[in-house]
CSV table of C-alpha atoms in Angstrom, one decimal:
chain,number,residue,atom,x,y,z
A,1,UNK,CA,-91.3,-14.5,-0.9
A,2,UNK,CA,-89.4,-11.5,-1.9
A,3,UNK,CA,-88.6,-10.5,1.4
A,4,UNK,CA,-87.1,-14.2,2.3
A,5,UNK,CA,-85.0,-14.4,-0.7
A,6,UNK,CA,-83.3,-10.8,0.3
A,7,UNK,CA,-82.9,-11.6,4.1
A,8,UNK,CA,-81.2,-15.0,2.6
A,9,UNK,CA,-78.9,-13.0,0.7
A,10,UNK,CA,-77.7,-10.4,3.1
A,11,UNK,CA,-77.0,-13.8,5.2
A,12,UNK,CA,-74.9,-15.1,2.6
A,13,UNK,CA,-73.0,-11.8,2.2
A,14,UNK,CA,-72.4,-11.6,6.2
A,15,UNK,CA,-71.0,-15.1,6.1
A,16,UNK,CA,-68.3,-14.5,3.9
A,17,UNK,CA,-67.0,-11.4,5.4
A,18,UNK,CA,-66.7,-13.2,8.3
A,19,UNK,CA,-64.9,-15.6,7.0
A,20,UNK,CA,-62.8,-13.5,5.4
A,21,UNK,CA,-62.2,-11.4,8.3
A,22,UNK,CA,-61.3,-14.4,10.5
A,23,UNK,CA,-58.7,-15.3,7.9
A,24,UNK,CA,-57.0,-11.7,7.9
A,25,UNK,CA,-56.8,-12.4,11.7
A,26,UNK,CA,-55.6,-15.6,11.8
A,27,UNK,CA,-52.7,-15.1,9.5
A,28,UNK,CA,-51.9,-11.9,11.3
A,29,UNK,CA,-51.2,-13.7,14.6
A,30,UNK,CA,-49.2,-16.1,12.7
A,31,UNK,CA,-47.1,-14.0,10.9
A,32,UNK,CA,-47.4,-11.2,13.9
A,33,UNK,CA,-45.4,-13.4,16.1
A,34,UNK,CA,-42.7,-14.0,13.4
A,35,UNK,CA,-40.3,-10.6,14.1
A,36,UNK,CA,-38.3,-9.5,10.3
A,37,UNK,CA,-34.1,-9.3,10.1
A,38,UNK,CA,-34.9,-5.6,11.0
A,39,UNK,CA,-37.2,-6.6,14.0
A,40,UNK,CA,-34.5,-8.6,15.5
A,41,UNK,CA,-31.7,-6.2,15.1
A,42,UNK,CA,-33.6,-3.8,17.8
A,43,UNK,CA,-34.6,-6.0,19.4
A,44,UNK,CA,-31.3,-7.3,20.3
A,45,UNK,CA,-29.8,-4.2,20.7
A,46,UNK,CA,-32.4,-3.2,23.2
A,47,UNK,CA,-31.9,-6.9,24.8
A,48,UNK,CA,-35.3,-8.9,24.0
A,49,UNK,CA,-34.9,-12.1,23.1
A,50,UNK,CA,-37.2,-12.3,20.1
A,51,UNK,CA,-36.1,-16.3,19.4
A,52,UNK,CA,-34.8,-16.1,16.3
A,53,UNK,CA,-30.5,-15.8,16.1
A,54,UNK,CA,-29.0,-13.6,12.9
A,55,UNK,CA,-25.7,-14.3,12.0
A,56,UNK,CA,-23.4,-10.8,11.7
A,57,UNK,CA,-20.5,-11.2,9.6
A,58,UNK,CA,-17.7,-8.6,9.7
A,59,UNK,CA,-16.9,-7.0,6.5
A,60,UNK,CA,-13.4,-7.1,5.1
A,61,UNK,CA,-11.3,-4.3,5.3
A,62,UNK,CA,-10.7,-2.7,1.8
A,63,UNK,CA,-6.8,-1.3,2.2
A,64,UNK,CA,-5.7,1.5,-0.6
A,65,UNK,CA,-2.3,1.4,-1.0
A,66,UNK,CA,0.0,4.3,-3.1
A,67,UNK,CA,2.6,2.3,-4.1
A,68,UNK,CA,3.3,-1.1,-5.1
A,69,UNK,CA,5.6,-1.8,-2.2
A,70,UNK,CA,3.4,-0.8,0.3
A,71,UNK,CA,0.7,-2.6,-1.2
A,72,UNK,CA,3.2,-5.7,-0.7
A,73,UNK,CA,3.2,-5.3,3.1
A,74,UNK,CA,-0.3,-4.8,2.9
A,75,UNK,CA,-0.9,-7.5,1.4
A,76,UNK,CA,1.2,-9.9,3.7
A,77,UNK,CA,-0.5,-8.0,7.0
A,78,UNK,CA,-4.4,-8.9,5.4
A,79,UNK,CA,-4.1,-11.8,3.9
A,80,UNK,CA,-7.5,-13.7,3.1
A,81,UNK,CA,-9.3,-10.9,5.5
A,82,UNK,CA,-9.6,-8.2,3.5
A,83,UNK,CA,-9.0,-7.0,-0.2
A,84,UNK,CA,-5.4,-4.2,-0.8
A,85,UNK,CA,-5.8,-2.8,-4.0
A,86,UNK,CA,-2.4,-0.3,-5.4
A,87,UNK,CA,-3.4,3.4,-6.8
A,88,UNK,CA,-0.4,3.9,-9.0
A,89,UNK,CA,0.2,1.7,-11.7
A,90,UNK,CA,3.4,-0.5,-11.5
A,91,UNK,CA,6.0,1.4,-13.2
A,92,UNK,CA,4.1,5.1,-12.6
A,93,UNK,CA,6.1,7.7,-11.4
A,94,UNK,CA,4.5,9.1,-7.6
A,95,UNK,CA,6.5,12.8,-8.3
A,96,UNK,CA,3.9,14.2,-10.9
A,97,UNK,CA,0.8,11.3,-11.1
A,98,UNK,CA,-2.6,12.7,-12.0
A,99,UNK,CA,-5.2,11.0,-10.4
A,100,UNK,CA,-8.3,9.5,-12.6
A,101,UNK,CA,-12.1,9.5,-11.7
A,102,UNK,CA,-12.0,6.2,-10.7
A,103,UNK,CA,-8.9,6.5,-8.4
A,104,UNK,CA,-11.0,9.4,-6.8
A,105,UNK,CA,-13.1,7.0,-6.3
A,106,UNK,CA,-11.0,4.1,-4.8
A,107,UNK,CA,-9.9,6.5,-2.4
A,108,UNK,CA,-13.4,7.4,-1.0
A,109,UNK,CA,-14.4,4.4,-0.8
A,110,UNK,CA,-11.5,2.4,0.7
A,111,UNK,CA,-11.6,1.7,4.1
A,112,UNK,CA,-7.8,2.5,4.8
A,113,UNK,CA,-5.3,4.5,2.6
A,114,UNK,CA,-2.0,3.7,3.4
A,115,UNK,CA,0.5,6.4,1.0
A,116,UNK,CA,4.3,7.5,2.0
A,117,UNK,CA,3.6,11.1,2.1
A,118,UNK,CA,3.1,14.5,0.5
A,119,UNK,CA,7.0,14.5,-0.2
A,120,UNK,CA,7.0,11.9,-2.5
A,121,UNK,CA,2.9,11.8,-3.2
A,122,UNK,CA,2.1,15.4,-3.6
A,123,UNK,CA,-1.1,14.4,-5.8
A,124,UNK,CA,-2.5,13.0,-3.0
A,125,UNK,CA,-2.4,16.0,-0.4
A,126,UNK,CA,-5.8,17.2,-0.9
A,127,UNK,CA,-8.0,14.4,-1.9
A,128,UNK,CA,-6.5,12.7,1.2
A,129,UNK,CA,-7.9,15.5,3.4
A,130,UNK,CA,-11.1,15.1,1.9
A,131,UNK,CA,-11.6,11.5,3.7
A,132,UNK,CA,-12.9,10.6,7.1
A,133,UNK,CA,-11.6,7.3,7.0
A,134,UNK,CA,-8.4,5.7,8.2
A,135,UNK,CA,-5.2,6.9,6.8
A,136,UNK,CA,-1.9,6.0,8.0
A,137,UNK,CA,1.1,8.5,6.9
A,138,UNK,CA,4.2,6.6,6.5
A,139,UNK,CA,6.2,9.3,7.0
A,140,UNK,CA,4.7,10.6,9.9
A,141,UNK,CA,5.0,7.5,12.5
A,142,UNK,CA,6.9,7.4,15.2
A,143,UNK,CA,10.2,4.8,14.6
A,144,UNK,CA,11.0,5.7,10.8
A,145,UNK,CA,14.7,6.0,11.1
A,146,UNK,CA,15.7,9.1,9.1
A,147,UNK,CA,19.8,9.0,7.4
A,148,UNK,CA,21.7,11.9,8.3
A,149,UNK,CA,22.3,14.6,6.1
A,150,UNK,CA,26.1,13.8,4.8
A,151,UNK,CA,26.7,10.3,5.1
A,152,UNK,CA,27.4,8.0,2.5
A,153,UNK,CA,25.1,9.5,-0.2
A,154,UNK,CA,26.8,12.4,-1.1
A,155,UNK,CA,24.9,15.5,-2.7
A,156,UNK,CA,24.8,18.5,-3.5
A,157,UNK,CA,22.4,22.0,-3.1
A,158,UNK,CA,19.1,22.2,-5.0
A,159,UNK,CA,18.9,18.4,-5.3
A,160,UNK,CA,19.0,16.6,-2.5
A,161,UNK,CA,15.9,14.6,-0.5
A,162,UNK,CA,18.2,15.2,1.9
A,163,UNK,CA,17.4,13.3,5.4
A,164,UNK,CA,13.8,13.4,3.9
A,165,UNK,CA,14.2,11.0,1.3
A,166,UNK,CA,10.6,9.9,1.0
A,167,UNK,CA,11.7,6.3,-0.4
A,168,UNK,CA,12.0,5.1,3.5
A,169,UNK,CA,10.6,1.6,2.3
A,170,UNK,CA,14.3,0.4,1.1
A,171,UNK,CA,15.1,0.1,5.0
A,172,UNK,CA,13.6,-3.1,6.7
A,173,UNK,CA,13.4,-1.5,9.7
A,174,UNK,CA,11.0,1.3,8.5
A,175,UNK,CA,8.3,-1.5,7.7
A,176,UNK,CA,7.6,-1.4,11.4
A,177,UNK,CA,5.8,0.8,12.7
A,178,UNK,CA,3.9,0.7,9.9
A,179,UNK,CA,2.7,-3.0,10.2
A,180,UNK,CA,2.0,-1.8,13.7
A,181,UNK,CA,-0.6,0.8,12.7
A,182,UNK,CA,-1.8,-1.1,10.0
A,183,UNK,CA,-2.5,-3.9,12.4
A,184,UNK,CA,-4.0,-1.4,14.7
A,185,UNK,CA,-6.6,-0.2,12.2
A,186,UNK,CA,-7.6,-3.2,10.5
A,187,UNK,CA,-8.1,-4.1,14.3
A,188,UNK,CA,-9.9,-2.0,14.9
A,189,UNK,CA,-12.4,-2.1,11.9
A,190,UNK,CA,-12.6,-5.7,11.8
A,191,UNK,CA,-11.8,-7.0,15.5
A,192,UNK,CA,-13.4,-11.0,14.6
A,193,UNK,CA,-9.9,-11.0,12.4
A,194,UNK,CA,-7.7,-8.9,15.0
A,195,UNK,CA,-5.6,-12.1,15.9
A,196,UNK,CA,-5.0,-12.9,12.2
A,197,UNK,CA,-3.6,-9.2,11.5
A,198,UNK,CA,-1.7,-9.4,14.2
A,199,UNK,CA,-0.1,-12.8,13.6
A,200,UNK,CA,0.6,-12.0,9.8
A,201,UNK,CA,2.2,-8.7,10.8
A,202,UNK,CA,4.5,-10.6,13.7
A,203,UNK,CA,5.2,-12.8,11.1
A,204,UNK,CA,6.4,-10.0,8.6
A,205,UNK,CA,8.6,-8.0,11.1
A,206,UNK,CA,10.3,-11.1,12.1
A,207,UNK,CA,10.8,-11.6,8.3
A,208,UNK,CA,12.1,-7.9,8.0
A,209,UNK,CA,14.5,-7.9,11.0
A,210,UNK,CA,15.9,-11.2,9.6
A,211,UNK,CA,16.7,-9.8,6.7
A,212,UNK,CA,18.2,-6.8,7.7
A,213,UNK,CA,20.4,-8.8,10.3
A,214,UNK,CA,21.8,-10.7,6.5
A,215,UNK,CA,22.2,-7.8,4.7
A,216,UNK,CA,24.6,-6.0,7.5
A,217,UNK,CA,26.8,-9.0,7.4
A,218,UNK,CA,26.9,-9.1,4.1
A,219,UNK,CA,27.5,-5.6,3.5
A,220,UNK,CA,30.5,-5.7,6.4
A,221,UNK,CA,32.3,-7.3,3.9
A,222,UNK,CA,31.7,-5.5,0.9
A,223,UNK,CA,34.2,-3.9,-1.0
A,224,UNK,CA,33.1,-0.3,-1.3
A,225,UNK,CA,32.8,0.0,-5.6
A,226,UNK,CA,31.7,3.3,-6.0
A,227,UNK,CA,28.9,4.1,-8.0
A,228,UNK,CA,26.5,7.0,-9.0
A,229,UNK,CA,22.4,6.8,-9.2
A,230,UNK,CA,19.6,8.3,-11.3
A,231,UNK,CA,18.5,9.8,-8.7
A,232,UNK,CA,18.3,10.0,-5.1
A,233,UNK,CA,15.8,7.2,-3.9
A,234,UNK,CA,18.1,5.1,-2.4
A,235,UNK,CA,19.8,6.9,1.0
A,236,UNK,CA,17.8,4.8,3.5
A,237,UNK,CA,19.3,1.7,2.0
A,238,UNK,CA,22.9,3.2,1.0
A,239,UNK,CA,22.9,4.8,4.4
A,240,UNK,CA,22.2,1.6,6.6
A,241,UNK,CA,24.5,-0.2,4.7
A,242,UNK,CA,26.9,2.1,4.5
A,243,UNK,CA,27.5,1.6,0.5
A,244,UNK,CA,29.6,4.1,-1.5
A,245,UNK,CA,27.2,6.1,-3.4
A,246,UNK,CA,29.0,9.7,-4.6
A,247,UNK,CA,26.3,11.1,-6.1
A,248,UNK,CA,23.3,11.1,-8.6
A,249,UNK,CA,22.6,12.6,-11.9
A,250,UNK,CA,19.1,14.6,-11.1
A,251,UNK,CA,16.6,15.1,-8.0
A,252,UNK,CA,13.8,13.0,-10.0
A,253,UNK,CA,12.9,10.6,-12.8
A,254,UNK,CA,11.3,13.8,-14.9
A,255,UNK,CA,14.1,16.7,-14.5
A,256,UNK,CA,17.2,16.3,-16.9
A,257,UNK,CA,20.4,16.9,-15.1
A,258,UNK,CA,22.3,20.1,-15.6
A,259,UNK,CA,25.1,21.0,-17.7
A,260,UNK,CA,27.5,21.9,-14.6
A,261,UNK,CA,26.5,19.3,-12.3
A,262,UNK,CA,26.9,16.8,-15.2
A,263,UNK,CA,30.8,18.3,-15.9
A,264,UNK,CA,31.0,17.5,-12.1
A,265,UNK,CA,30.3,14.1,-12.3
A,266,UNK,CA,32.2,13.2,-15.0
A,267,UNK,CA,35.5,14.3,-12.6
A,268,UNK,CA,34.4,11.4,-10.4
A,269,UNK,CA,37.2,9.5,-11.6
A,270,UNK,CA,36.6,6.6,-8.8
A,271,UNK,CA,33.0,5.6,-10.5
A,272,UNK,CA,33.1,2.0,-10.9
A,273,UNK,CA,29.1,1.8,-12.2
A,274,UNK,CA,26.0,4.2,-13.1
A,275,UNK,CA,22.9,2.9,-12.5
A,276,UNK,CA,19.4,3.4,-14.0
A,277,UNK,CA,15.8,3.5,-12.7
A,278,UNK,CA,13.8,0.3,-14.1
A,279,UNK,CA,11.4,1.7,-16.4
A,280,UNK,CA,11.8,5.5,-16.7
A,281,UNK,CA,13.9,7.9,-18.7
A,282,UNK,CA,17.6,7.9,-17.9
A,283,UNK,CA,19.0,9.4,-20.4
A,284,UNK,CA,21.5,11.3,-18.5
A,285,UNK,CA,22.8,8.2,-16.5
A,286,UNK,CA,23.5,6.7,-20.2
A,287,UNK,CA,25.3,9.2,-21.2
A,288,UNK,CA,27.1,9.5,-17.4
A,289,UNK,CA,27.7,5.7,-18.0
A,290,UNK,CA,28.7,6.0,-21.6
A,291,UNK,CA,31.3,9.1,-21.3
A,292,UNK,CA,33.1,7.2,-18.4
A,293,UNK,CA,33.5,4.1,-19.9
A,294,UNK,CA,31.3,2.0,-16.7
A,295,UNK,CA,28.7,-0.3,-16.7
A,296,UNK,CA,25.0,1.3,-16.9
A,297,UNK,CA,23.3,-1.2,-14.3
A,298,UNK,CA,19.5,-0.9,-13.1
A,299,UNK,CA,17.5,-0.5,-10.1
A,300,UNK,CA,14.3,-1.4,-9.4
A,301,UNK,CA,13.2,0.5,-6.0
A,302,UNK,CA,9.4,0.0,-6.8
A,303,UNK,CA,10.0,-3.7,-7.4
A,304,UNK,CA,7.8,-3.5,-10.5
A,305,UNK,CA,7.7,-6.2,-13.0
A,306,UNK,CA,11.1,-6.5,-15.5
A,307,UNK,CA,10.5,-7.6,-19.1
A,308,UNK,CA,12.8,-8.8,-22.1
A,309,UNK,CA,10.5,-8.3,-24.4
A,310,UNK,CA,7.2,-9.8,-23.7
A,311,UNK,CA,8.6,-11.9,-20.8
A,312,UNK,CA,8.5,-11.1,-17.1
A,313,UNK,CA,12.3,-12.0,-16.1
A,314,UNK,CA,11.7,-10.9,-12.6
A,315,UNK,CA,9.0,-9.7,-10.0
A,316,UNK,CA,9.0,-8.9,-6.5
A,317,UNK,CA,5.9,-10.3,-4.8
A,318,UNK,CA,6.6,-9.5,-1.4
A,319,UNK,CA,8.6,-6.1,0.2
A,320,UNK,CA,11.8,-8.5,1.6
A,321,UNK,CA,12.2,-9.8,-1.7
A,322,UNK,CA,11.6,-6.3,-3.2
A,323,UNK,CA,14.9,-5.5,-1.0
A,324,UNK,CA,16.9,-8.4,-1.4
A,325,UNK,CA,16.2,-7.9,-5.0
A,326,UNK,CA,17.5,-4.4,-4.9
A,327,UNK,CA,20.4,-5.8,-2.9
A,328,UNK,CA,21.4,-8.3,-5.1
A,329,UNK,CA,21.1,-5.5,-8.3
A,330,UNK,CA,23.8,-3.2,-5.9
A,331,UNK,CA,26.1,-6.4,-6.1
A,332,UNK,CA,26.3,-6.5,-9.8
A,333,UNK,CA,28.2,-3.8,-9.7
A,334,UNK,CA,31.1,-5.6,-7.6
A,335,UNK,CA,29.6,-5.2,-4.6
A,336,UNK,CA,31.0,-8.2,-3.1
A,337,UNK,CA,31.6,-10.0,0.3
C-alpha cells in the first residue's frame, strides 16, 4: 500500500514539471519570435527584415550662439528645427566676460557654437578648443568684407580695431557666408530638415541684401553731420556707408579715455553729436558731449533691449531690424536724406 501511494506521488510530481516545462517553452517561442527596439536596429543595419518598422526621428540641432545678434540669425536660419540659445547676457560686455559653470556646460553640450572670434571673444579661446563639435568662426570665413584702414572712421595709434574691427555683424553683407555655413552644418547634422535650413537662410540673405541695397540709397543722400563714438564698434557700418565718423573716445566699453586724446577731441570743432553705447559706462562721451555743447545720442550695436524705467521702449528681434535700428539711431543726429 505504501509502495502505491509513493509511486502515485512521484507521478503527480513528474506531471507538473512537465507542465511547467511546456509552458516555459511555449512562451519562449512566442516571445522568441518577437525581436526588441535593439534587435531590430541590427538587424536592419545588417539588412534582415525582422517585420517590425521603428520610426527614427532626427534630433534637433542645439545652436550656441555668443552674442545676441548672432543668435538672431540663428534663430531665423533654425526656426522650429532646432533650439539657439545666446551665451552672453543681453547687455554683457564680450571684451572681459567670465564664463560660469553652466555656460561651460552649454558649450559642451551644444551641438554648434557659432561666436565672432578671439578678437572680440577672448574668453572663449580655450574652452572653444576643448570641443569636438561644430564651430563656425565668424571671422574666419571666406566673404567677410574687411574696411580699410583709413577710411571714414578716423583713429588714432594704440586704439584702433583697425580693419579688424571684430563687430563685422553691422554690415548686411557679412551675414552671408555665415548663413551659408550655418546651413551647411545644421545640414549636415540634421539632413530630414536640410531643405528647411536652407530655405530659411535663402530667405534671410535675400532680406539682408535688400536691406543693404535701402540703406546705400539712403545714405547717398545723407548730409555728412559729423559725429564721434564711444568706441570703435561701428567701422563696418560707417565704412559701407560712408558716414562721417572722426573719431571715438576709447578702444572699449571698460578703458577710460586719456587725458591727451580727450584734449584732442575737444579741438574737433566740426562734431555735430557724441554718441553712447546702450547700457554701459560712458562717462567720457558725457563729458565729450557735455564740454562741446552737442547732443549725447545712443547706440545700440548688440540690439539689446532699451528700457525707460521698467518699460521695454524698443527691441530688436531679428539682425535686419537690429541694423535698421542702428540706422535709424545714426539719423537722429541729422543724418538725413
Amino acid at each position: 500500500m505504501q509502495t502505491s501511494i509513493f509511486y502515485f506521488r512521484n507521478l503527480h510530481l513528474l506531471s507538473i514539471v512537465f507542465s511547467t516545462f511546456s509552458v516555459v517553452l511555449l512562451a519562449s517561442i512566442f516571445f522568441g519570435s518577437r525581436p526588441s527596439v535593439a534587435d531590430t536596429s541590427v538587424a536592419d543595419n545588417i539588412g534582415v527584415d525582422v517585420g517590425i518598422k521603428v520610426d527614427t526621428v532626427t534630433a534637433m540641432p542645439v545652436v550656441l550662439a555668443s552674442i545676441q545678434p548672432l543668435a538672431l540669425l540663428a534663430q531665423q536660419v533654425v526656426g522650429e528645427h532646432g533650439s539657439v540659445n545666446v551665451l552672453l547676457p543681453g547687455q554683457t560686455s564680450p571684451h572681459d566676460y567670465a564664463l560660469s559653470v553652466s555656460d561651460r556646460q552649454s558649450l559642451v553640450s551644444a551641438d554648434i557654437v557659432l561666436w565672432v572670434g578671439e578678437a572680440l571673444e577672448r574668453f572663449l579661446s580655450k574652452p572653444i578648443r576643448q570641443r569636438d563639435k561644430p564651430l563656425i568662426t565668424a571671422m574666419a570665413l571666406e566673404g567677410i568684407q574687411w574696411p580699410e584702414e583709413g577710411g571714414n572712421a578716423h583713429h588714432h595709434d594704440g586704439h584702433d580695431h583697425g580693419s579688424h574691427d571684430p563687430h563685422l555683424w553691422l554690415n548686411p553683407l557679412n551675414h552671408l557666408p555665415i548663413i551659408d555655413s550655418l546651413v551647411a552644418e545644421l545640414s549636415r547634422l540634421a539632413p530630414a530638415y536640410a531643405l528647411h535650413y536652407q530655405r530659411n537662410g535663402d530667405a534671410l540673405k535675400a532680406e539682408l541684401i535688400a536691406l543693404d541695397q535701402r540703406l546705400l540709397l539712403e545714405t547717398q543722400g545723407a548730409d555728412g553731420a559729423a559725429f564721434v563714438v564711444a568706441h570703435p564698434a561701428y567701422t563696418h557700418f560707417v565704412a559701407r556707408y560712408q558716414l562721417a565718423q572722426l573719431d571715438y573716445v576709447a578702444s572699449t566699453p571698460e578703458r577710460r579715455a586719456g587725458a591727451k586724446h580727450l584734449y584732442r577731441l575737444r579741438q574737433l570743432a566740426e562734431v555735430e553729436c557724441v554718441f553712447e553705447d546702450y547700457g554701459w559706462s560712458n562717462a567720457g562721451a558725457k563729458q565729450l558731449a557735455q564740454e562741446l555743447g552737442v547732443p549725447l545720442l545712443s547706440l545700440n550695436p548688440f540690439g539689446v533691449e532699451e528700457k525707460r524705467g521698467n518699460q521695454i521702449v524698443a527691441e530688436s528681434t531679428s539682425i535686419t531690424q537690429l541694423i535698421a535700428r542702428l540706422w535709424g539711431d545714426f539719423q537722429r543726429c541729422g543724418i538725413a536724406k
